[in-house]
JSON list of C-alpha atoms in Angstrom, two decimals:
[
{"chain": "A", "resi": 17, "resn": "UNK", "atom": "CA", "xyz": [-4.64, -23.15, 12.32]},
{"chain": "A", "resi": 18, "resn": "UNK", "atom": "CA", "xyz": [-6.68, -21.77, 15.20]},
{"chain": "A", "resi": 19, "resn": "UNK", "atom": "CA", "xyz": [-9.72, -24.02, 15.72]},
{"chain": "A", "resi": 20, "resn": "UNK", "atom": "CA", "xyz": [-11.91, -21.40, 17.38]},
{"chain": "A", "resi": 21, "resn": "UNK", "atom": "CA", "xyz": [-11.25, -18.95, 14.57]},
{"chain": "A", "resi": 22, "resn": "UNK", "atom": "CA", "xyz": [-12.17, -21.59, 11.99]},
{"chain": "A", "resi": 23, "resn": "UNK", "atom": "CA", "xyz": [-15.39, -22.45, 13.85]},
{"chain": "A", "resi": 24, "resn": "UNK", "atom": "CA", "xyz": [-16.37, -18.80, 14.20]},
{"chain": "A", "resi": 25, "resn": "UNK", "atom": "CA", "xyz": [-15.69, -18.27, 10.51]},
{"chain": "A", "resi": 26, "resn": "UNK", "atom": "CA", "xyz": [-17.79, -21.32, 9.64]},
{"chain": "A", "resi": 27, "resn": "UNK", "atom": "CA", "xyz": [-20.68, -19.85, 11.61]},
{"chain": "A", "resi": 28, "resn": "UNK", "atom": "CA", "xyz": [-20.17, -16.54, 9.80]},
{"chain": "A", "resi": 29, "resn": "UNK", "atom": "CA", "xyz": [-20.12, -18.29, 6.41]},
{"chain": "A", "resi": 30, "resn": "UNK", "atom": "CA", "xyz": [-23.34, -20.06, 7.30]},
{"chain": "A", "resi": 31, "resn": "UNK", "atom": "CA", "xyz": [-24.94, -16.79, 8.36]},
{"chain": "A", "resi": 32, "resn": "UNK", "atom": "CA", "xyz": [-23.87, -15.05, 5.15]},
{"chain": "A", "resi": 33, "resn": "UNK", "atom": "CA", "xyz": [-25.42, -17.87, 3.11]},
{"chain": "A", "resi": 34, "resn": "UNK", "atom": "CA", "xyz": [-28.75, -17.72, 4.97]},
{"chain": "A", "resi": 35, "resn": "UNK", "atom": "CA", "xyz": [-28.95, -13.92, 4.84]},
{"chain": "A", "resi": 36, "resn": "UNK", "atom": "CA", "xyz": [-28.18, -13.94, 1.11]},
{"chain": "A", "resi": 37, "resn": "UNK", "atom": "CA", "xyz": [-30.80, -16.63, 0.48]},
{"chain": "A", "resi": 38, "resn": "UNK", "atom": "CA", "xyz": [-33.43, -14.63, 2.38]},
{"chain": "A", "resi": 39, "resn": "UNK", "atom": "CA", "xyz": [-32.48, -11.43, 0.57]},
{"chain": "A", "resi": 40, "resn": "UNK", "atom": "CA", "xyz": [-32.74, -13.04, -2.87]},
{"chain": "A", "resi": 41, "resn": "UNK", "atom": "CA", "xyz": [-36.11, -14.61, -2.01]},
{"chain": "A", "resi": 42, "resn": "UNK", "atom": "CA", "xyz": [-37.36, -11.20, -0.88]},
{"chain": "A", "resi": 43, "resn": "UNK", "atom": "CA", "xyz": [-35.98, -9.49, -4.00]},
{"chain": "A", "resi": 44, "resn": "UNK", "atom": "CA", "xyz": [-37.73, -12.01, -6.25]},
{"chain": "A", "resi": 45, "resn": "UNK", "atom": "CA", "xyz": [-41.08, -10.69, -5.00]},
{"chain": "A", "resi": 46, "resn": "UNK", "atom": "CA", "xyz": [-40.30, -7.11, -6.05]},
{"chain": "A", "resi": 47, "resn": "UNK", "atom": "CA", "xyz": [-40.70, -5.49, -9.45]},
{"chain": "A", "resi": 48, "resn": "UNK", "atom": "CA", "xyz": [-38.06, -6.13, -12.10]},
{"chain": "A", "resi": 49, "resn": "UNK", "atom": "CA", "xyz": [-36.20, -2.83, -11.65]},
{"chain": "A", "resi": 50, "resn": "UNK", "atom": "CA", "xyz": [-35.88, -3.16, -7.89]},
{"chain": "A", "resi": 51, "resn": "UNK", "atom": "CA", "xyz": [-34.95, -6.82, -8.21]},
{"chain": "A", "resi": 52, "resn": "UNK", "atom": "CA", "xyz": [-32.06, -6.15, -10.60]},
{"chain": "A", "resi": 53, "resn": "UNK", "atom": "CA", "xyz": [-30.73, -3.25, -8.51]},
{"chain": "A", "resi": 54, "resn": "UNK", "atom": "CA", "xyz": [-31.04, -5.35, -5.35]},
{"chain": "A", "resi": 55, "resn": "UNK", "atom": "CA", "xyz": [-29.26, -8.32, -6.88]},
{"chain": "A", "resi": 56, "resn": "UNK", "atom": "CA", "xyz": [-26.42, -6.08, -8.05]},
{"chain": "A", "resi": 57, "resn": "UNK", "atom": "CA", "xyz": [-26.12, -4.55, -4.56]},
{"chain": "A", "resi": 58, "resn": "UNK", "atom": "CA", "xyz": [-26.21, -8.01, -2.95]},
{"chain": "A", "resi": 59, "resn": "UNK", "atom": "CA", "xyz": [-23.48, -9.22, -5.31]},
{"chain": "A", "resi": 60, "resn": "UNK", "atom": "CA", "xyz": [-21.31, -6.22, -4.48]},
{"chain": "A", "resi": 61, "resn": "UNK", "atom": "CA", "xyz": [-21.72, -6.81, -0.74]},
{"chain": "A", "resi": 62, "resn": "UNK", "atom": "CA", "xyz": [-20.84, -10.50, -1.16]},
{"chain": "A", "resi": 63, "resn": "UNK", "atom": "CA", "xyz": [-17.72, -9.57, -3.15]},
{"chain": "A", "resi": 64, "resn": "UNK", "atom": "CA", "xyz": [-16.68, -7.15, -0.42]},
{"chain": "A", "resi": 65, "resn": "UNK", "atom": "CA", "xyz": [-17.21, -9.77, 2.31]},
{"chain": "A", "resi": 66, "resn": "UNK", "atom": "CA", "xyz": [-15.27, -12.40, 0.38]},
{"chain": "A", "resi": 67, "resn": "UNK", "atom": "CA", "xyz": [-12.51, -9.88, -0.30]},
{"chain": "A", "resi": 68, "resn": "UNK", "atom": "CA", "xyz": [-12.20, -9.06, 3.40]},
{"chain": "A", "resi": 69, "resn": "UNK", "atom": "CA", "xyz": [-12.05, -12.75, 4.24]},
{"chain": "A", "resi": 70, "resn": "UNK", "atom": "CA", "xyz": [-9.39, -13.37, 1.60]},
{"chain": "A", "resi": 71, "resn": "UNK", "atom": "CA", "xyz": [-7.17, -10.82, 3.34]},
{"chain": "A", "resi": 72, "resn": "UNK", "atom": "CA", "xyz": [-7.66, -12.54, 6.71]},
{"chain": "A", "resi": 73, "resn": "UNK", "atom": "CA", "xyz": [-5.71, -15.49, 8.08]},
{"chain": "A", "resi": 74, "resn": "UNK", "atom": "CA", "xyz": [-5.74, -18.99, 6.58]},
{"chain": "A", "resi": 75, "resn": "UNK", "atom": "CA", "xyz": [-8.02, -20.42, 9.29]},
{"chain": "A", "resi": 76, "resn": "UNK", "atom": "CA", "xyz": [-10.61, -17.71, 8.64]},
{"chain": "A", "resi": 77, "resn": "UNK", "atom": "CA", "xyz": [-10.74, -18.54, 4.94]},
{"chain": "A", "resi": 78, "resn": "UNK", "atom": "CA", "xyz": [-11.01, -22.31, 5.59]},
{"chain": "A", "resi": 79, "resn": "UNK", "atom": "CA", "xyz": [-13.72, -21.82, 8.21]},
{"chain": "A", "resi": 80, "resn": "UNK", "atom": "CA", "xyz": [-15.76, -19.49, 6.00]},
{"chain": "A", "resi": 81, "resn": "UNK", "atom": "CA", "xyz": [-15.62, -21.91, 3.08]},
{"chain": "A", "resi": 82, "resn": "UNK", "atom": "CA", "xyz": [-16.61, -24.86, 5.29]},
{"chain": "A", "resi": 83, "resn": "UNK", "atom": "CA", "xyz": [-19.56, -22.93, 6.72]},
{"chain": "A", "resi": 84, "resn": "UNK", "atom": "CA", "xyz": [-20.75, -21.74, 3.33]},
{"chain": "A", "resi": 85, "resn": "UNK", "atom": "CA", "xyz": [-20.44, -25.20, 1.75]},
{"chain": "A", "resi": 86, "resn": "UNK", "atom": "CA", "xyz": [-22.08, -27.18, 4.55]},
{"chain": "A", "resi": 87, "resn": "UNK", "atom": "CA", "xyz": [-25.03, -24.85, 5.17]},
{"chain": "A", "resi": 88, "resn": "UNK", "atom": "CA", "xyz": [-27.05, -25.32, 1.92]},
{"chain": "A", "resi": 89, "resn": "UNK", "atom": "CA", "xyz": [-27.52, -29.12, 2.19]},
{"chain": "A", "resi": 90, "resn": "UNK", "atom": "CA", "xyz": [-28.22, -28.92, 5.93]},
{"chain": "A", "resi": 91, "resn": "UNK", "atom": "CA", "xyz": [-30.71, -26.09, 5.37]},
{"chain": "A", "resi": 92, "resn": "UNK", "atom": "CA", "xyz": [-32.52, -28.10, 2.66]},
{"chain": "A", "resi": 93, "resn": "UNK", "atom": "CA", "xyz": [-32.61, -31.15, 4.96]},
{"chain": "A", "resi": 94, "resn": "UNK", "atom": "CA", "xyz": [-34.13, -29.11, 7.81]},
{"chain": "A", "resi": 95, "resn": "UNK", "atom": "CA", "xyz": [-36.78, -27.65, 5.48]},
{"chain": "A", "resi": 96, "resn": "UNK", "atom": "CA", "xyz": [-37.68, -31.09, 4.09]},
{"chain": "A", "resi": 97, "resn": "UNK", "atom": "CA", "xyz": [-37.89, -32.54, 7.58]},
{"chain": "A", "resi": 98, "resn": "UNK", "atom": "CA", "xyz": [-40.14, -29.67, 8.73]},
{"chain": "A", "resi": 99, "resn": "UNK", "atom": "CA", "xyz": [-42.43, -30.10, 5.68]},
{"chain": "A", "resi": 100, "resn": "UNK", "atom": "CA", "xyz": [-42.57, -33.86, 6.23]},
{"chain": "A", "resi": 101, "resn": "UNK", "atom": "CA", "xyz": [-43.48, -33.43, 9.90]},
{"chain": "A", "resi": 102, "resn": "UNK", "atom": "CA", "xyz": [-46.17, -30.89, 9.06]},
{"chain": "A", "resi": 103, "resn": "UNK", "atom": "CA", "xyz": [-47.80, -33.17, 6.49]},
{"chain": "A", "resi": 104, "resn": "UNK", "atom": "CA", "xyz": [-47.88, -36.18, 8.85]}
]
């Protein structure tokens, strides 16, 4: 397994998570019709990205999964820490 490829894929997985989270938060502020269409489009894009990664090498798949799994808890921790610092 190529380490640099796995690390780059982990960064990409992290980026995909954060972009998707921001997109869904933005879509939740729109009207119901736009929100549903946007969520469907976001799901289709995510399926396409995951499909492209599944075709790639083993290290790319492992790196992407690691990045996507580790990002949510780290992101929540950063947000909690920022809120705690602001309230102090």
